[in-house]
Every structure is written in structure tokens, then in C-alpha cells.
XYZ file of C-alpha atoms in Angstrom:
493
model
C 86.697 90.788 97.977
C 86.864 87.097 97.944
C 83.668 86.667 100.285
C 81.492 89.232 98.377
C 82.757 89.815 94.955
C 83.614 93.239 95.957
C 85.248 95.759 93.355
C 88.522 97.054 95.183
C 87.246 100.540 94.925
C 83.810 99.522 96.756
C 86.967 98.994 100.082
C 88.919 101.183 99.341
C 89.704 104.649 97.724
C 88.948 104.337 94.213
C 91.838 105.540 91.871
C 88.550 107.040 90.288
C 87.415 109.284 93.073
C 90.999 110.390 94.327
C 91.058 112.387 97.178
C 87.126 111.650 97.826
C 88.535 109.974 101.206
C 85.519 108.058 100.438
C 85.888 104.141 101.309
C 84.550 101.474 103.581
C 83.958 103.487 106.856
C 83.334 102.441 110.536
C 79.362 103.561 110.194
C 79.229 100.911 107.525
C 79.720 97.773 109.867
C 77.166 95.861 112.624
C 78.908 93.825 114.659
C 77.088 91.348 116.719
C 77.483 88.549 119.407
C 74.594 86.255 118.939
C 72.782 82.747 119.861
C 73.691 80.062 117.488
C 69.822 79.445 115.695
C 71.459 75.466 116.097
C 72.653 75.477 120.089
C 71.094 78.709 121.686
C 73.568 78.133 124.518
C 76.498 78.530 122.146
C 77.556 82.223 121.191
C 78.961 83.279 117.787
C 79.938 86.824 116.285
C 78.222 88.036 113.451
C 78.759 91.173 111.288
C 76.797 92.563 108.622
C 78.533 95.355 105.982
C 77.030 98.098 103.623
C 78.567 98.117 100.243
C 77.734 101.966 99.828
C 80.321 102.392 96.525
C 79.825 100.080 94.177
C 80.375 100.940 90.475
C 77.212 102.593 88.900
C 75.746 103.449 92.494
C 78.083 105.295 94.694
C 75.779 106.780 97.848
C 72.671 105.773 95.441
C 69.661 103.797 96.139
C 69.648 101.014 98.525
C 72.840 99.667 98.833
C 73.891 96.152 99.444
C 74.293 94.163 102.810
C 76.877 91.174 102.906
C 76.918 89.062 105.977
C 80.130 87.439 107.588
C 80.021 84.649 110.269
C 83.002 83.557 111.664
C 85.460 81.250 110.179
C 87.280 79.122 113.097
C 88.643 77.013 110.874
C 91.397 79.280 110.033
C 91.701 82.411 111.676
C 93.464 83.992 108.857
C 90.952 83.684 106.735
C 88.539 85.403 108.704
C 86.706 89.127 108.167
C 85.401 89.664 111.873
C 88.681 88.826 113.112
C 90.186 91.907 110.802
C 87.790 93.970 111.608
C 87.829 93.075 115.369
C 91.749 94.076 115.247
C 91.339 97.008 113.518
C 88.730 98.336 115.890
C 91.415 97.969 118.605
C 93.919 99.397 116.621
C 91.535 102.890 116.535
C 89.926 102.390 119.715
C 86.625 102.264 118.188
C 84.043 100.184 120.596
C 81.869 102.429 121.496
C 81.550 100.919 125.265
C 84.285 101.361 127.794
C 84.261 97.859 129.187
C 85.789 96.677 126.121
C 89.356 97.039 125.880
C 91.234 94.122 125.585
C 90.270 90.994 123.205
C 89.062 88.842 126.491
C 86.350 91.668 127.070
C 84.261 90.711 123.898
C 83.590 87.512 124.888
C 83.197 88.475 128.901
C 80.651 90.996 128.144
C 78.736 90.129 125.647
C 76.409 87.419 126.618
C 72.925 87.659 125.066
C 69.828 88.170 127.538
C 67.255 85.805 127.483
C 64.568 88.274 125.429
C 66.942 89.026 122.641
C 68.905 86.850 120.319
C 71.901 89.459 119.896
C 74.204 92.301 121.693
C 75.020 94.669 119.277
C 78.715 95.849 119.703
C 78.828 99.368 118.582
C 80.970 101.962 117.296
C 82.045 105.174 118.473
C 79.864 108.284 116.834
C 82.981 109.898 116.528
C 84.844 107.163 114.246
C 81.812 106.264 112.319
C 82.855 108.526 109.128
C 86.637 107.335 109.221
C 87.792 104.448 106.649
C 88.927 101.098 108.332
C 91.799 100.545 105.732
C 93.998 103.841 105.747
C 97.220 104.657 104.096
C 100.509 104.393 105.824
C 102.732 107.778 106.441
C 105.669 108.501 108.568
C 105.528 111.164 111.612
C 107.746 114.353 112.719
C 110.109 111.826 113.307
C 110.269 109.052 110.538
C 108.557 106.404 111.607
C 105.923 104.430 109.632
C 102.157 104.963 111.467
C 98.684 104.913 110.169
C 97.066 107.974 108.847
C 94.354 108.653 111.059
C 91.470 110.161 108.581
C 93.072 109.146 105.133
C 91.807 106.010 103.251
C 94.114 103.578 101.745
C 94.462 103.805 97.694
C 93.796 101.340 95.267
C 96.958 101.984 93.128
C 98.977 101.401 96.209
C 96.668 98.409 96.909
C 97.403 96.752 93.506
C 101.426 97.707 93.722
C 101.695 95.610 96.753
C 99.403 92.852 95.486
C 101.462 92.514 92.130
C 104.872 92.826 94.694
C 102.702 89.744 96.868
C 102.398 87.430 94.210
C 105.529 87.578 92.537
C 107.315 87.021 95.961
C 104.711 83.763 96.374
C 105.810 82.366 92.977
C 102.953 83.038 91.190
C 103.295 83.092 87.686
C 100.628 85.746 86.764
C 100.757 88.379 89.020
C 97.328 89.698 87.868
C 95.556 92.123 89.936
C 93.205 92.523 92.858
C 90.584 91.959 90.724
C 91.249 88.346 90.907
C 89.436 87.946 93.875
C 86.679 89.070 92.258
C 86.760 86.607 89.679
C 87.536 84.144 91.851
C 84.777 84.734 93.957
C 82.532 85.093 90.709
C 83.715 81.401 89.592
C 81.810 80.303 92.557
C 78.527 81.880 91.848
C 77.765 80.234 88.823
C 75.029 77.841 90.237
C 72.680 81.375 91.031
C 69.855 82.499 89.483
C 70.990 85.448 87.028
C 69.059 88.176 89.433
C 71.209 87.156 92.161
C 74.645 87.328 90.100
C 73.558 90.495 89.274
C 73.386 91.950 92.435
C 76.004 90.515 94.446
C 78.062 91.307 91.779
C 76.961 94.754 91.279
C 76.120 94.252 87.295
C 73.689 95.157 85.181
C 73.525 93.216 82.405
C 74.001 89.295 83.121
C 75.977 88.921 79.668
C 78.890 90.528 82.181
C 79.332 87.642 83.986
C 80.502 85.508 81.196
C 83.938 87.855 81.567
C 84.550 86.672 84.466
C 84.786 82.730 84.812
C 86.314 80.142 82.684
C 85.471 77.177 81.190
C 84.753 74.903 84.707
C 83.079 71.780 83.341
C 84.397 68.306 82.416
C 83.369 68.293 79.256
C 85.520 65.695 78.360
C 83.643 63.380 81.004
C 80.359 64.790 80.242
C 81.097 63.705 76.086
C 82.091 60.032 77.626
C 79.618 59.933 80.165
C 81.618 59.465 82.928
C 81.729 61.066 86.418
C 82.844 64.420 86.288
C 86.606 64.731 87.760
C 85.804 67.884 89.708
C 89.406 67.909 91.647
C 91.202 68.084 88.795
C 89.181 70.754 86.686
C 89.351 72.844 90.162
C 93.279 72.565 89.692
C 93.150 73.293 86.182
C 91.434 76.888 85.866
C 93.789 77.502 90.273
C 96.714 79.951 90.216
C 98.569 76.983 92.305
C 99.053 74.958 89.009
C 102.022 76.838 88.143
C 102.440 78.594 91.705
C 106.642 78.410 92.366
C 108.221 79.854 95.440
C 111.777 78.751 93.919
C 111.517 81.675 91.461
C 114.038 84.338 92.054
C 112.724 86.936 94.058
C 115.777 89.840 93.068
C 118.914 90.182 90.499
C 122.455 89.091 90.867
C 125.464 91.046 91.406
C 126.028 90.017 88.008
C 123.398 91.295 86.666
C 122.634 94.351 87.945
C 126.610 95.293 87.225
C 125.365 94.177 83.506
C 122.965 96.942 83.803
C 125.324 99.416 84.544
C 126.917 99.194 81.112
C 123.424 100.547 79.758
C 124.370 103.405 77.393
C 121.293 105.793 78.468
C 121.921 105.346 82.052
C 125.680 105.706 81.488
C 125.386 108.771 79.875
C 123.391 110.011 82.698
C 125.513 109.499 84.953
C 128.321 110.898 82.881
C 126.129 113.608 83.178
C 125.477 114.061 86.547
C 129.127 113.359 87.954
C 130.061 116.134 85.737
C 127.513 118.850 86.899
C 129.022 117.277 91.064
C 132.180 117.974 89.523
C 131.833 121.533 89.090
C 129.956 122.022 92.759
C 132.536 120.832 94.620
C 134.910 122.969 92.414
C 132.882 126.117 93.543
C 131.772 125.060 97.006
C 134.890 122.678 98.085
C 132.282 120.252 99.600
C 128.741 118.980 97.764
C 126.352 119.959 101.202
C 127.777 123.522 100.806
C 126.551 124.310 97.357
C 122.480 123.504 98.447
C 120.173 125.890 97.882
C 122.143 127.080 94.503
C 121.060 126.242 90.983
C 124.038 124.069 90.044
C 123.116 121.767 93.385
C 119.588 121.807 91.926
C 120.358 120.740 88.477
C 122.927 118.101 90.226
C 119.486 116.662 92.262
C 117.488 116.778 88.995
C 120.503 115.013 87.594
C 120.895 112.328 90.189
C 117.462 112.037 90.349
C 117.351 110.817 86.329
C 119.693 108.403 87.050
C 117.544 107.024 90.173
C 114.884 106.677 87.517
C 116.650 105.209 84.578
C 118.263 102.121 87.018
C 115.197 101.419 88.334
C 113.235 101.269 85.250
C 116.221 98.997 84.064
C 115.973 96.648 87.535
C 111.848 96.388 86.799
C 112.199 95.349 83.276
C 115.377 93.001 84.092
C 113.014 91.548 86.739
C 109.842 90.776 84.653
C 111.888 89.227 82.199
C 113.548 87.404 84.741
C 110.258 85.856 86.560
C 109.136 85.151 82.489
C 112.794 83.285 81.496
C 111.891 81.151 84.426
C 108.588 80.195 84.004
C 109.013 79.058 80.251
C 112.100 77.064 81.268
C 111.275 75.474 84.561
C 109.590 72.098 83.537
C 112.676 71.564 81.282
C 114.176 72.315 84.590
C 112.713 69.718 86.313
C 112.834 67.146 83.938
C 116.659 67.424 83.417
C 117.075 67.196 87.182
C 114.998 64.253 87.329
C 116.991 62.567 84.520
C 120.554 63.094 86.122
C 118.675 61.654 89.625
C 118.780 65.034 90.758
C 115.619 65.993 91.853
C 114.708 69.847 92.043
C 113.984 70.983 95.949
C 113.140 73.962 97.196
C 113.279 74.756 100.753
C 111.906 78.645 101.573
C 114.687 81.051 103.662
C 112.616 82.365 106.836
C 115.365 83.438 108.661
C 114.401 87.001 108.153
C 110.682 86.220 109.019
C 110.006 87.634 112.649
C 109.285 84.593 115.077
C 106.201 86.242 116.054
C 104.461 86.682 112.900
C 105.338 82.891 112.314
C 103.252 81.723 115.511
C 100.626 84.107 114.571
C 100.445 81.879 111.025
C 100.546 78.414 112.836
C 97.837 79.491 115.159
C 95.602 80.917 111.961
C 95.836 78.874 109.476
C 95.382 75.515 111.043
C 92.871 74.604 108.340
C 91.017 72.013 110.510
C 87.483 70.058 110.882
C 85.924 72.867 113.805
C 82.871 70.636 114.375
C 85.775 68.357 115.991
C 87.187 70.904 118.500
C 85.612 72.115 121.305
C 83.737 76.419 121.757
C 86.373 76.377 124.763
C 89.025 75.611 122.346
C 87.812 78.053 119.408
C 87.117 81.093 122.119
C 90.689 80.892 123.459
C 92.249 80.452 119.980
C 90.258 83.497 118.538
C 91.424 85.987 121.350
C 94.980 84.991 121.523
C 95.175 85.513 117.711
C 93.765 88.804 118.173
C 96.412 89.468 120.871
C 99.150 88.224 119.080
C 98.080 90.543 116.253
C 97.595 93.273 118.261
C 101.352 92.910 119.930
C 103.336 92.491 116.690
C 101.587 96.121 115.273
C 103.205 97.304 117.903
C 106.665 95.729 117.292
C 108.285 97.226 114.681
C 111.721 96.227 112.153
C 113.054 99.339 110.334
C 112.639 98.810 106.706
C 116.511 99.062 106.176
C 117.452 95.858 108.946
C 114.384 93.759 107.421
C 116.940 92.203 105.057
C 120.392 92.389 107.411
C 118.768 90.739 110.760
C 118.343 87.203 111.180
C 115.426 85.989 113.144
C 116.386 82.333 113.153
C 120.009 82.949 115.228
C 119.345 83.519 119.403
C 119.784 86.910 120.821
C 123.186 86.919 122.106
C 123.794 86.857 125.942
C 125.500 90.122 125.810
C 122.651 91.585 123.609
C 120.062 90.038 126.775
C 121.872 91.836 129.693
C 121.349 95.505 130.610
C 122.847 97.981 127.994
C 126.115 100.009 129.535
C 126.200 103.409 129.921
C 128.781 103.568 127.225
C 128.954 101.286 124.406
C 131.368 98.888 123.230
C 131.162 99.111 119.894
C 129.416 102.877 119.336
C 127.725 101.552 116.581
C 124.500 101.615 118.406
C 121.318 103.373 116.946
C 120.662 105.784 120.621
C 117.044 106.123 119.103
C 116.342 102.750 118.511
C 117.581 101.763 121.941
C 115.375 104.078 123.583
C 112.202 102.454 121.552
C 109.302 99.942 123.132
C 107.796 99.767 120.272
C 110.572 98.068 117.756
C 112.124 94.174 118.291
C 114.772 93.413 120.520
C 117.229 92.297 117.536
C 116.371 95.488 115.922
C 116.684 97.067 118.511
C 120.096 96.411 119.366
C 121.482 96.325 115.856
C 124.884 96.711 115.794
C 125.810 98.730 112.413
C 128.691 97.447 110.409
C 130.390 101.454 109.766
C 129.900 104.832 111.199
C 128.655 106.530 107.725
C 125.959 103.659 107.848
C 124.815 104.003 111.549
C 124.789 107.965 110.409
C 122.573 107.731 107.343
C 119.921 105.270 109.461
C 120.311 108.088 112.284
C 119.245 110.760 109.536
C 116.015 108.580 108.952
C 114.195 109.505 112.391
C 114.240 113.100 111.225
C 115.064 115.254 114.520
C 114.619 118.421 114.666
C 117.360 120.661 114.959
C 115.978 122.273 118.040
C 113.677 120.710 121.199
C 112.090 123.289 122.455
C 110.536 121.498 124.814
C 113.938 119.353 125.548
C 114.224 115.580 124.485
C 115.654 113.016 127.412
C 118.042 111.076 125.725
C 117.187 108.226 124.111
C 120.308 105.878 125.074
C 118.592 103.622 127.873
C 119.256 104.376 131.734
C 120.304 107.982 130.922
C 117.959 111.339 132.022
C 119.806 114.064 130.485
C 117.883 116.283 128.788
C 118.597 118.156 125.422
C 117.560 121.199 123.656
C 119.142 120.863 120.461
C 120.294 118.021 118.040
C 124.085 119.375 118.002
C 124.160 119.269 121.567
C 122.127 115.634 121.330
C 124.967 114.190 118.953
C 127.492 115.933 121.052
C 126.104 113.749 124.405
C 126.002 110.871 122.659
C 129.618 111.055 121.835
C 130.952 112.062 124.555
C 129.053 109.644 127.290
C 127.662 106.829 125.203
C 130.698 106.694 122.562
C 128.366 106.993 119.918
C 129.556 109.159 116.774
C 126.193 110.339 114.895
């Protein structure tokens, strides 16, 4: 969006055209290795895509082409190197020789009679969207949807849930891209605004960009102080990563003294009340009307708290956005300076290399191909490798990334375990990281609800090994598979 003005729906699946599965598909890319028109012996990637949805003319006329060279000078930044990933991720190159990131750049040299090798796409991937939804398997975990496109009101959930973690003070939409990139086209001819930006009347435009001149120094007749209106009309002016990012203890107890949600759950303790007086235990009374009405019941209440955390949080962000330059100035008047230093103990240590190595923001004309080749594949290794390493969405918050794993945690996992507070599943996983891994869960009843989250079947028909590392056993039956795991690992599920 920011390189071509793109509408999200042009990417993505339009909250327009739901369930379309229409979006930016694999037969909509040309990738290319090809000789730099500067220094024919240097070799650059290239990659051309069809805008086939844009408002107005979805699958209509000639749609248009946006080209993308690559960006070196940070890597994060950069649409081939998405798009390069995301072919690996689906196994898309059409030839065989390429399989790992090295083979792009092995294979691809141009011959002397041509000044490009086209890197194609599988036939049988060309009508499948590049950014698909996330869903969770037989067993729980979180995977890619193989044939479904990603949706634009999911899109612009996690964009507003982006920015307000990032400190922004508008949280705006994804359509600020677009009118950020629009900001930038002001110095085209209005026949070329129109069509990158997909419009049909020029007076459009004007909706999108701001006030950008110095018209103060253009009324004095001074040189135009282009920094500074650049900073003026940038989301950074007011960007603040100090603003709280959830609600105290204090507060969300506060909102447990609303009167709507208390009478809910006045409500629905009373309706539990009376299954456990007719079934002795709550799990008995499923599948009977009361249990139903007590779901329906706890569901409400669900609803109600988190409509109350939502609006407790937007007010929140507000209150400190209108009070943070007194803030500031009261600190620096008691010689107290206001700092800020971020908590990335929960980060993952590989997804912090990954952002040293891509956003290095430097001069490329001053570093070497050599140097640019090398950092380009081991970005697009290091990308590829944490995809496949996977924290549980419950132990994103508990583990801490910047504490060593423990010698113990290092050595080979006993037969039995110490503390039987192991997740067996989790053990048994290659594709999740070591510290989650090995999570050690503070209480049974917690280790037990996380257990219920992988979804097992109650039967293996075929018969599941056990999970727990070094053991062969095999099981038919999740009973029997909780029974094993008591009995020889000393884990109580």
C-alpha cells in the first residue's frame, strides 16, 4: 500500500466482496533476476504486480502494473523480499532447483542474449491469494489456510491493535498508507494521480493530503523549511511508546462494580446455581437447556467486560495523550526528566536479530553486491526459521526471552519429570521454542486447561506415539494417553 497507493481491498479480501476469495493471487506476480541497465555485470531482482481489484474495475479493462526493485537499504522495508518468503512458505517456484534462499541467486544468472530469467510460479498455485487468513488444525495449533484469503476487517483490527501498542496517538486505519503514499504524489501530472491512484475524478485527490507547503516561508520569502513541515503533517510528532499498553488491577476491579455487568453475573451464577443443584457437578448438566441458558449467560457477561475493558482502554490512551506534555513539563521542572525505556524481555531473540539485520537503514551505494547478496538470503532464512518456531499465545506474556535457558532446561529431558508440570505435547514439538517448549506451569488446573487447547481426539485410530520425548509407546485413545502420562512421565493431565 505504501509503494503503490493501493486500496486494502485491491490485497486483500475486500469486506465488500466477502467470501469472493478474491485477492492478490500468485498468477498476479513476475518475478525476475535481471542485469542492472547501470553495471550489466551486477544482478538485481525485479518484480512487476497486476492490480486486478481496484475500486470501480474489479477483473475490468486493463488493469494496472506496479513495479518493485529491491530495497537493500533495509530489508524490512522491502516487497520482493515478502514475496520471496512467502513463495517458500507455499512452495511456489515453479522450478525444482530452487529450494532454499541460496538457490535464487545460484541459478539465476542471466545469459548473454537476454537481459532477464524469469522466476516462475507453479500453474497449480497461480489462483491462490499470497496473504491468507490464519486458522487452527485438528489439533489447535495456529497454521495458514491454504486456499482462503486474508480479510480486511481482520487486517484493520490488527493494524488499529499495531499502532496503539507503537504509541501512536491516532490509530487510524490502513488506509493511511494510502494517504501517505498519496502525499508523495503531489508533484504528478493529474492523469497520472489518477491512475496510480485508481480515481476518477482528480478533485479526489484533494481528500487525501494536507496542507504540505511553507507558506509561512513562502509569505517571507525565505527558504522553505522542508524538515520541519515533513514532521508537522508525520504520525511520529506525537508517536509515544510510554503510553500504557493494558489496565491496572485497579482498574479493571473498578470495572467489576459496573451495575449492568453485575447484574449479569448475578444472573448467570444463579442459573450455575441451579445446575449443579440438579446435576451435582456443572460438566454433567451439558447438553440440557439449563447448561445452555448458563453458556448464553456466561457468554453475556464475556461480552459486557470486554466492551467495558475496550472503552476503559480508549479513554485511557485519550487521558494520556491530552495530559502528557503537562507531563513532561512538570518532570522537567522538579529535574526529573521523563524516560522511557521499552520492556523486550518477552520479544523472542530471534525476531530481534531478524530486525537488526533489516532495518539497518544505511547508504547501499557504500557496501559492497557481496555484502547485500549475503544479507538478503540470510534475512530470508532467518524469516523462514522463526515461521517455523512457534510461542503459544497463552506463554507469550509469562516467558521471558531476556533470562538464559537454565542448565537443567539444556540437558536431555528424563523419562519422568520432576516437577509434572510439563506440557507432554509441547515437549514432543520441533516446531515451537525451546523456552516454550519446556514451560514449566505454575498449577495442575493450568497445565490442564493449556493441555485442552491442542484438541485430541478422544480416540487414535491410527495410534499416536507419545509425545513426551525419548518414549515409543503408542496409544489408541486419549484416556489411555493421560493415563501413560501419569503413570510413567508423572504428568497429571
Amino acid at each position: 500500500m505504501t509503494s503503490t497507493s493501493a486500496r486494502p481491498g485491491t490485497l486483500v479480501e475486500s469486506a465488500g466482496y466477502m467470501r469472493s476469495n478474491d485477492a492478490l493471487k500468485w498468477k498476479d506476480i513476475e518475478l525476475y533476476m535481471v542485469k542492472h541497465p547501470e553495471d550489466p555485470t551486477c544482478r538485481t531482482l525485479l518484480m512487476r504486480a497486476t492490480h486486478r481489484l481496484n475500486k470501480g474495475k474489479r477483473n475490468k479493462g486493463v488493469p494496472p502494473v506496479y513495479t518493485y526493485t529491491e530495497r537493500n537499504d533495509n530489508l524490512g522495508l522491502c516487497v520482493i523480499q515478502d514475496i520471496l518468503e512467502y513463495a517458500f512458505l507455499d512452495n511456489a517456484f515453479a522450478s525444482e532447483r530452487i529450494k532454499e534462499p541460496r538457490d535464487i541467486w545460484l541459478y539465476t544468472d542471466v545469459p548473454a542474449h537476454r537481459l532477464s530469467t524469469p522466476i516462475h510460479f507453479k500453474k497449480s498455485v497461480q489462483d491462490i491469494p499470497i496473504f491468507r487468513r490464519a486458522v487452527r488444525d485438528s489439533e489447535g495449533k495456529w497454521t495458514t489456510h491454504p486456499t482462503l484469503p486474508y480479510q480486511y476487517d481482520r487486517a484493520r483490527e490488527y493494524e488499529v491493535s499495531t499502532s496503539r501498542s507503537a504509541g501512536f496517538k491516532t490509530l487510524g486505519s490502513l488506509y493511511k498508507y494510502r494517504k501517505g503514499a498519496a502525499s508523495n504524489l503531489r508533484h504528478l501530472d493529474e492523469h497520472s494521480r489518477n491512475i496510480i491512484m485508481g480515481h476518477k475524478r482528480s478533485a479526489t485527490f484533494a481528500y487525501y493530503v494536507q496542507v504540505q507547503d511553507d507558506t509561512q516561508s513562502a509569505f517571507m520569502e525565505t527558504p522553505a523549511r522542508e524538515s520541519l513541515l515533513k514532521l508537522a503533517t508525520n504520525a511520529g510528532l506525537t508517536r509515544d511508546a510510554s503510553v500504557p499498553q493494558e489496565l491496572s488491577d485497579q482498574r479493571k476491579q473498578e470495572l467489576e462494580k459496573d451495575l449492568d455487568l453485575i447484574k449479569l453475573k448475578r444472573k448467570r451464577d444463579m442459573i450455575r446455581a441451579e445446575v449443579i443443584a440438579l446435576y451435582h457437578q456443572l460438566h454433567k448438566g451439558r447438553g440440557t437447556e439449563l447448561h445452555t441458558e448458563f453458556k448464553k449467560a456466561q457468554n453475556k457477561v464475556i461480552s459486557a467486560r470486554k466492551k467495558l475493558h475496550k472503552a476503559a482502554k480508549e479513554e485511557q490512551h485519550q487521558d494520556f495523550f491530552e495530559n502528557v506534555g503537562n507531563h513532561i513539563i512538570e518532570g522537567n521542572y522538579q529535574a526529573k526528566p521523563v524516560t522511557f525505556e521499552p520492556d523486550t524481555s518477552q520479544v523472542v531473540p530471534e525476531r530481534k536479530a531478524l530486525a537488526d539485520l533489516e532495518f539497518k537503514n544505511r547508504d547501499v551505494d557504500k557496501v559492497n553486491d557481496a555484502e547485500l547478496v549475503e544479507d538478503r538470503i540470510r534475512s530470508l532464512e532467518m524469516r523462514l526459521a522463526l515461521h517455523r518456531l512457534e510461542v503459544p499465545r497463552a506463554l507469550q506474556k509469562r516467558i521471558r526471552f531476556d533470562e538464559p535457558l537454565s542448565k537443567s532446561s539444556q540437558d536431555t529431558i528424563p523419562l519422568k519429570s520432576e516437577s509434572g508440570l510439563e506440557c507432554p505435547v509441547c515437549l514432543g514439538r520441533s516446531d515451537i521454542h525451546p523456552k516454550a517448549k519446556k514451560y514449566t506451569y505454575a498449577r495442575k488446573d493450568t497445565l490442564q486447561r493449556h493441555f485442552k487447547t491442542h484438541q485430541l481426539r478422544q480416540k487414535f485410530p491410527n495410534g499416536r506415539i507419545c509425545d513426551y520425548p525419548g518414549c515409543e509407546v503408542v496409544l489408541y485413545s486419549l484416556p489411555t494417553y493421560k493415563f501413560h502420562q501419569n503413570k510413567v512421565h508423572n504428568i497429571w493431565l
